[in-house]
XYZ file of C-alpha atoms in Angstrom:
490
model
C -0.013 -0.061 0.020
C 2.821 2.232 0.408
C 4.282 1.363 -2.467
C 3.722 4.678 -4.085
C 5.414 6.556 -1.244
C 8.330 4.838 -1.568
C 8.974 4.303 -5.274
C 12.420 5.018 -5.076
C 14.361 7.633 -6.304
C 13.217 11.282 -6.573
C 9.883 12.118 -7.509
C 9.112 15.632 -8.534
C 8.178 18.052 -11.113
C 8.635 19.195 -14.383
C 7.909 22.392 -16.771
C 9.061 24.791 -19.165
C 9.934 28.416 -18.619
C 13.119 29.320 -20.269
C 16.012 31.220 -20.838
C 19.574 30.304 -21.740
C 22.506 30.655 -19.144
C 25.507 32.770 -19.349
C 25.652 36.264 -20.318
C 24.077 35.951 -23.462
C 20.921 34.311 -22.060
C 17.712 35.456 -23.145
C 14.574 34.678 -20.683
C 12.074 33.071 -22.485
C 9.569 32.298 -19.178
C 5.952 32.022 -20.256
C 4.302 35.700 -19.643
C 1.517 36.061 -17.611
C -1.878 35.853 -19.267
C -5.409 36.713 -17.896
C -8.305 34.518 -17.034
C -11.949 35.824 -16.604
C -10.024 39.223 -16.207
C -7.528 38.019 -13.552
C -3.896 37.920 -13.849
C -2.486 34.482 -14.151
C 1.418 33.722 -13.697
C 2.180 30.772 -15.825
C 5.516 28.876 -14.045
C 7.118 26.558 -15.921
C 8.366 23.179 -14.203
C 10.950 20.436 -15.178
C 10.934 17.279 -12.857
C 11.765 13.811 -13.415
C 8.492 12.249 -12.640
C 6.314 15.127 -14.278
C 5.349 13.014 -17.585
C 2.548 15.421 -19.180
C 0.190 12.369 -20.088
C 0.351 10.761 -16.400
C -3.049 11.104 -15.147
C -1.963 11.339 -11.615
C 0.263 14.402 -12.498
C -2.697 15.979 -14.393
C -4.622 15.638 -11.364
C -1.975 17.085 -8.903
C -1.292 19.803 -11.263
C -5.097 20.766 -11.096
C -4.745 20.679 -7.414
C -2.200 22.677 -7.010
C -3.590 25.332 -9.266
C -6.957 25.298 -7.787
C -5.643 25.385 -4.217
C -3.337 28.300 -5.045
C -6.175 30.050 -6.560
C -8.465 29.634 -3.518
C -5.557 31.563 -1.527
C -5.438 34.492 -3.944
C -2.458 33.134 -6.137
C -3.422 32.859 -9.689
C -0.854 30.495 -11.239
C -0.929 28.105 -14.364
C 1.595 25.289 -14.119
C 3.263 24.483 -17.377
C 5.116 21.019 -17.492
C 8.437 21.038 -19.664
C 8.823 17.471 -21.112
C 12.044 15.932 -20.849
C 13.273 13.101 -23.271
C 13.645 9.438 -21.936
C 16.836 8.296 -20.955
C 19.200 9.243 -18.148
C 17.591 12.197 -16.478
C 20.200 14.309 -15.472
C 22.118 14.064 -18.875
C 18.705 14.634 -21.012
C 17.830 17.649 -18.448
C 21.389 18.932 -18.685
C 20.910 18.799 -22.541
C 17.855 20.781 -22.407
C 19.065 23.560 -20.315
C 22.434 24.026 -22.515
C 19.848 24.423 -25.310
C 18.568 27.456 -23.723
C 15.278 26.117 -22.580
C 15.631 26.840 -19.109
C 11.949 26.614 -16.959
C 11.279 28.445 -13.932
C 11.054 25.632 -11.622
C 14.102 22.647 -12.265
C 13.952 19.116 -10.569
C 17.846 18.224 -10.314
C 18.798 14.765 -9.580
C 22.638 15.321 -10.090
C 24.305 17.850 -12.995
C 23.338 20.828 -11.009
C 26.799 22.062 -9.941
C 27.766 23.347 -13.367
C 24.738 25.405 -13.860
C 25.015 26.456 -10.224
C 28.439 27.634 -10.132
C 30.028 27.511 -13.398
C 26.972 28.905 -15.299
C 25.478 30.700 -12.219
C 21.956 30.483 -13.576
C 20.475 29.013 -10.298
C 18.900 31.235 -7.962
C 20.246 31.597 -4.134
C 17.055 30.313 -2.296
C 18.271 31.417 0.892
C 16.101 34.937 1.225
C 13.235 32.930 0.027
C 13.448 30.052 2.587
C 14.149 32.970 5.100
C 10.722 34.746 4.555
C 8.956 31.146 4.107
C 6.393 29.594 6.974
C 5.939 25.984 5.591
C 9.250 25.354 3.926
C 11.213 26.388 6.759
C 9.079 24.188 8.897
C 9.667 20.975 7.112
C 13.484 21.269 6.833
C 15.623 18.916 9.059
C 18.860 20.001 10.878
C 20.537 18.469 7.653
C 18.374 20.266 5.049
C 19.382 23.612 6.829
C 22.937 22.519 6.925
C 23.159 21.744 3.204
C 21.559 25.056 2.170
C 23.990 27.218 4.415
C 26.806 25.080 2.091
C 24.763 25.110 -1.469
C 22.071 27.361 -1.178
C 20.756 26.453 -4.695
C 18.792 23.038 -4.492
C 15.590 22.583 -2.061
C 14.904 18.855 -1.275
C 12.593 18.466 1.751
C 13.079 14.986 2.264
C 14.337 12.637 5.055
C 18.214 12.205 4.403
C 18.301 9.005 2.025
C 20.582 6.665 4.056
C 20.511 2.954 3.919
C 19.409 1.108 7.099
C 19.776 -2.651 7.160
C 16.826 -4.896 7.719
C 16.216 -8.454 8.391
C 13.025 -10.663 7.856
C 11.267 -11.247 11.130
C 10.246 -15.211 10.017
C 14.099 -15.879 9.067
C 15.103 -14.230 12.598
C 12.898 -16.174 14.402
C 14.804 -19.288 13.713
C 17.989 -18.093 15.304
C 19.109 -17.879 18.856
C 21.332 -15.380 18.395
C 18.878 -12.511 16.783
C 17.952 -11.458 19.920
C 21.284 -10.896 21.422
C 22.120 -9.112 18.069
C 19.487 -6.680 18.546
C 20.139 -6.004 22.129
C 23.815 -5.488 21.865
C 24.618 -5.069 18.365
C 28.721 -5.735 18.365
C 30.733 -6.757 15.396
C 31.177 -10.001 16.931
C 27.207 -10.488 17.895
C 26.287 -9.474 14.353
C 28.860 -12.199 12.949
C 27.298 -14.728 15.144
C 23.940 -13.897 13.925
C 24.671 -14.010 10.323
C 26.314 -17.673 10.972
C 23.169 -18.988 12.302
C 21.004 -17.356 9.702
C 22.855 -19.049 7.094
C 22.698 -22.558 9.375
C 19.065 -22.335 10.442
C 17.066 -20.164 8.504
C 16.963 -21.558 5.175
C 18.766 -18.386 3.587
C 21.903 -19.435 1.528
C 23.338 -15.926 2.564
C 23.250 -13.616 5.224
C 23.545 -10.446 3.557
C 23.039 -8.927 -0.208
C 23.949 -5.533 -1.508
C 23.219 -3.766 -4.995
C 26.706 -3.588 -6.624
C 28.915 -2.237 -3.897
C 29.804 -2.290 -0.439
C 28.092 0.666 0.623
C 24.998 -1.103 1.955
C 27.092 -3.152 4.305
C 29.017 -0.073 5.388
C 25.820 1.396 6.651
C 25.725 -1.425 9.219
C 29.437 -1.911 10.209
C 31.433 1.298 8.675
C 31.517 3.430 11.933
C 31.946 0.192 13.929
C 35.474 0.149 12.556
C 36.306 3.682 13.299
C 35.188 5.287 9.781
C 33.093 7.881 11.686
C 34.002 10.567 8.978
C 34.788 10.372 5.399
C 37.847 12.430 6.264
C 39.762 11.297 9.375
C 42.440 13.239 11.383
C 45.433 11.386 12.208
C 47.632 11.295 15.144
C 49.782 14.138 13.397
C 46.957 16.004 13.298
C 46.447 16.020 9.534
C 43.348 14.626 7.745
C 43.490 11.381 5.947
C 41.087 9.640 3.492
C 39.168 7.143 5.886
C 39.505 4.324 3.219
C 43.230 4.620 3.200
C 43.403 4.108 6.763
C 43.802 0.914 9.026
C 40.142 1.283 10.136
C 39.150 0.417 6.484
C 41.625 -2.421 6.205
C 40.114 -3.972 9.261
C 36.799 -3.625 7.606
C 37.463 -5.222 4.378
C 39.171 -7.889 5.905
C 36.387 -8.831 8.216
C 34.133 -8.429 4.899
C 36.345 -11.003 3.263
C 35.851 -13.149 5.801
C 32.031 -12.839 5.675
C 32.256 -13.728 1.806
C 34.844 -16.760 2.266
C 32.256 -18.196 4.887
C 29.465 -17.756 2.534
C 28.037 -14.878 4.606
C 28.082 -12.451 2.253
C 26.232 -12.904 -1.162
C 28.910 -14.068 -3.886
C 27.031 -12.183 -6.359
C 26.845 -8.702 -4.165
C 28.992 -7.309 -7.012
C 26.782 -7.844 -9.965
C 23.442 -7.590 -7.905
C 21.128 -4.729 -9.027
C 18.309 -3.281 -7.094
C 15.514 -5.661 -8.546
C 17.710 -8.787 -8.164
C 18.713 -7.736 -4.765
C 15.230 -7.367 -3.633
C 13.955 -10.746 -5.301
C 16.572 -12.795 -3.387
C 15.315 -11.131 -0.087
C 11.558 -11.627 -0.737
C 12.595 -15.246 -1.963
C 14.144 -16.039 1.357
C 17.551 -16.494 -0.423
C 18.950 -13.821 1.743
C 17.760 -12.771 5.148
C 19.513 -9.147 5.442
C 19.455 -6.284 2.818
C 19.453 -2.543 3.468
C 17.122 0.475 2.092
C 16.432 3.845 2.930
C 14.621 4.758 6.057
C 10.916 5.188 6.163
C 9.430 5.231 2.391
C 11.834 1.931 1.120
C 11.701 0.330 4.342
C 7.919 0.441 4.033
C 8.043 -0.669 0.489
C 10.355 -3.570 1.625
C 7.705 -4.681 4.325
C 4.618 -4.634 2.323
C 6.048 -6.789 -0.528
C 7.539 -9.183 2.017
C 4.341 -9.729 3.888
C 2.149 -9.584 0.592
C 4.548 -12.533 -0.615
C 5.613 -14.412 2.481
C 2.757 -13.268 4.986
C 2.352 -11.412 8.020
C 5.601 -13.082 9.732
C 7.937 -12.003 7.130
C 7.598 -7.886 8.277
C 10.842 -6.609 8.271
C 13.058 -5.615 11.048
C 15.049 -2.308 10.864
C 18.975 -3.552 12.422
C 20.685 -0.968 14.730
C 24.574 -0.104 13.453
C 27.093 -2.488 14.641
C 28.947 -1.494 17.792
C 32.537 -1.079 17.942
C 35.127 1.806 17.912
C 32.304 4.071 17.351
C 28.117 3.572 16.554
C 26.380 5.037 13.752
C 24.862 4.288 10.534
C 26.614 6.025 7.809
C 27.782 9.700 8.249
C 25.628 12.314 6.731
C 26.803 13.975 3.761
C 25.933 18.065 4.260
C 27.930 19.397 1.870
C 25.001 19.962 -0.371
C 21.564 18.413 -1.578
C 22.293 15.615 -3.999
C 18.710 16.545 -5.842
C 16.211 19.014 -5.376
C 14.335 21.991 -6.547
C 15.760 24.994 -7.926
C 14.842 27.983 -9.170
C 16.178 29.581 -12.825
C 18.098 32.841 -11.856
C 16.517 34.120 -15.464
C 12.976 33.203 -14.404
C 10.717 36.310 -14.409
C 7.924 34.417 -11.800
C 10.703 33.790 -9.276
C 8.539 34.750 -6.805
C 5.496 32.510 -7.818
C 7.999 29.351 -8.600
C 9.058 29.765 -4.581
C 5.076 30.020 -3.778
C 4.504 26.432 -5.627
C 6.972 25.200 -2.928
C 5.698 26.831 -0.197
C 1.767 26.211 -0.929
C 2.918 22.491 -1.402
C 4.668 22.404 2.136
C 1.596 23.871 3.867
C -1.006 21.505 5.380
C -3.327 21.652 2.541
C -0.264 21.214 0.126
C 0.947 18.043 2.228
C -2.118 16.190 2.432
C -2.554 16.345 -1.412
C 1.160 15.463 -2.082
C 1.121 12.819 0.122
C -2.239 11.398 0.383
C -3.959 12.163 -3.174
C -7.614 13.270 -3.176
C -10.649 12.259 -1.096
C -12.718 9.861 -2.731
C -10.117 8.352 -4.832
C -6.683 7.620 -2.607
C -8.375 7.888 0.279
C -11.952 7.817 2.331
C -12.702 9.705 5.229
C -14.606 6.704 7.348
C -15.587 6.822 10.758
C -13.690 10.584 11.019
C -10.553 8.645 10.015
C -8.325 8.680 6.846
C -8.764 5.014 5.200
C -6.288 4.794 2.375
C -7.739 3.021 -0.685
C -6.065 0.592 -3.270
C -5.594 3.543 -5.636
C -3.055 5.051 -2.827
C -0.566 2.534 -4.296
C -0.171 4.603 -7.264
C 0.546 8.012 -5.405
C 3.739 9.443 -4.097
C 4.879 12.690 -2.712
C 6.470 14.820 -5.618
C 7.203 17.690 -3.243
C 7.577 16.912 0.448
C 8.774 13.412 1.112
C 9.403 14.706 4.896
C 6.677 14.340 7.736
C 8.427 16.810 9.917
C 5.014 19.357 9.560
C 2.770 16.886 8.307
C -0.224 16.894 10.783
C -3.398 16.043 9.316
C -6.552 16.821 11.013
C -7.758 13.476 11.148
C -6.028 10.326 12.484
C -5.346 7.350 10.349
C -7.510 4.369 10.484
C -5.496 1.813 11.807
C -5.859 -0.695 9.112
C -4.362 1.618 6.693
C -1.424 3.650 8.520
C 0.916 6.169 6.368
C 3.858 4.207 7.598
C 4.022 0.784 8.803
C 5.476 -0.342 11.972
C 9.021 -1.060 10.629
C 9.196 2.027 8.530
C 8.373 4.398 11.416
C 10.739 2.664 13.629
C 13.538 2.956 10.813
C 12.966 6.621 11.039
C 13.452 6.873 14.801
C 16.474 4.503 14.682
C 18.322 6.413 12.067
C 17.393 10.162 13.867
C 18.850 8.612 16.983
C 21.955 6.782 15.158
C 22.931 9.613 12.498
C 25.992 11.690 12.614
C 27.320 14.656 10.503
C 30.188 14.008 8.186
C 33.031 16.153 7.083
C 32.930 15.701 3.272
C 32.844 18.912 1.134
C 31.905 19.512 -2.522
C 34.857 18.519 -4.600
C 36.198 21.667 -6.786
C 35.851 21.186 -10.601
C 40.175 20.946 -11.282
C 40.022 18.059 -8.819
C 36.823 16.350 -9.970
C 38.611 13.977 -12.328
C 41.359 13.152 -10.032
C 38.925 11.867 -7.429
C 36.854 10.017 -9.951
C 40.203 8.288 -10.703
C 41.140 7.590 -7.008
C 37.620 6.298 -6.261
C 38.052 3.789 -9.021
C 41.200 2.574 -7.753
C 39.541 2.265 -4.057
C 36.771 0.252 -5.773
C 38.557 -2.102 -7.657
C 40.732 -3.093 -4.702
C 38.106 -3.199 -2.167
C 36.350 -5.775 -4.436
C 39.315 -7.669 -4.835
C 40.240 -8.006 -1.322
C 36.834 -8.543 -0.579
C 36.391 -11.664 -3.210
C 39.954 -12.893 -2.131
C 41.907 -11.782 -5.295
C 43.996 -9.712 -2.624
C 44.796 -9.551 0.883
C 45.507 -7.109 3.586
C 49.362 -7.497 2.845
C 48.089 -5.618 -0.559
C 46.834 -2.756 1.315
C 49.874 -0.220 1.393
C 49.999 -0.911 -2.163
C 46.723 0.114 -2.721
C 47.103 3.293 -0.788
C 50.485 4.363 -3.109
C 48.340 3.602 -5.865
C 45.370 5.638 -4.344
C 47.653 8.664 -4.009
C 49.307 8.439 -7.295
C 45.793 8.415 -9.201
C 44.652 11.768 -7.635
C 44.100 11.142 -4.232
C 47.129 13.050 -2.655
C 46.114 16.001 -4.267
C 42.529 15.998 -3.253
C 44.013 15.259 0.257
C 46.200 18.345 0.206
C 42.967 19.987 -0.695
C 41.026 18.442 2.106
C 43.681 19.817 4.611
C 43.266 23.018 3.497
C 38.927 23.321 3.311
C 37.842 21.138 6.410
C 37.897 23.348 9.593
């Protein structure tokens, strides 16, 4: 039922308003018109999931226009379609062509437009004057806007939290101990018993890299931030420290003993999840809240109520916490074109969608369709499964005037629990925005790390090769980035 809410990745709007960046830009924002003698401001909007022919999008657009008109803001939203393919690439080509909408949803590719071409508006003064947008921001949103004031994304932090199937955990004696005292050793014992007794072939699977394992174990091995201060007072890249070496050796042990899915490097999101639902693996990780809700609904639909998902705490060791939160900038979100003639109205759309009425519509859809009011409670219908929030995923300021029917809660118990667990086990990272002149070197150094990490986990290399890896990482560009880090991090 929550499928919609948690349909991963982004979600947001699209339209056209237009102008080209740079000194020769020509603003092509749609002019204001009149309707029934009243001025109508057209706001063009470009967003990943705003397909002009999608009935739900059409319904949402009309709901926004009607809702804002009732509050004295006569607006017409004009969707700018984007060609199929990789969204950030196709969107970038559209903007480079000079077709720049008023309101733009980015999912990567924003940095050059914000800092090089300088066509994105600083949203700080708009947020400062807002009521509802400001109230919907979490501390990490606020920190990111201070560092990079061009993207606004009112959403919980997208951080992976591991979950285990309840029915598989119940077949072990060590599961309870791991939950109560999640040390690295207790998790290792739990993983072994899952493999031996639960019927799962492997304890843990991931989608193509080690990030989802790091969500559980990274901080336990001492990787509390991306850049770690050494005994000499200088910062080192965490993945070149002994903390990383010990962590990778532990992963290699898991791999050798069949606790880690041997196909973890080639698994995709869909095959990872299928292995979980089919009972081939007992644990995988997903974004707290929305994705965990999706996992829970799919797992119980396929395997029964006993197969609900149980969020797992991060491992405890040198430290404890999920993956440190990057506060350098939002990785996705809405921007307003600096050349737009309708900046105030474009932000007014974001403000309205963060308001109580806007959030009700954005999150729940429409009464009589996605939900009904039964016995003065909100009861979600089957159509709710095809609905998801396009503007405000955050629930910080979401306070419906009616309770949800207990049979159709907005969040399942595991999803709600995952949000609370993340809040109490999240810490801030010290990663920074990589300057353009170091991007290629950083990419090259990252590629060296990924190759070595895969090799050591799968047994092609050992801890004895770690020093050579560090040398190769530095030679690929890591040394220059490290020098920059020591000048930048305060």
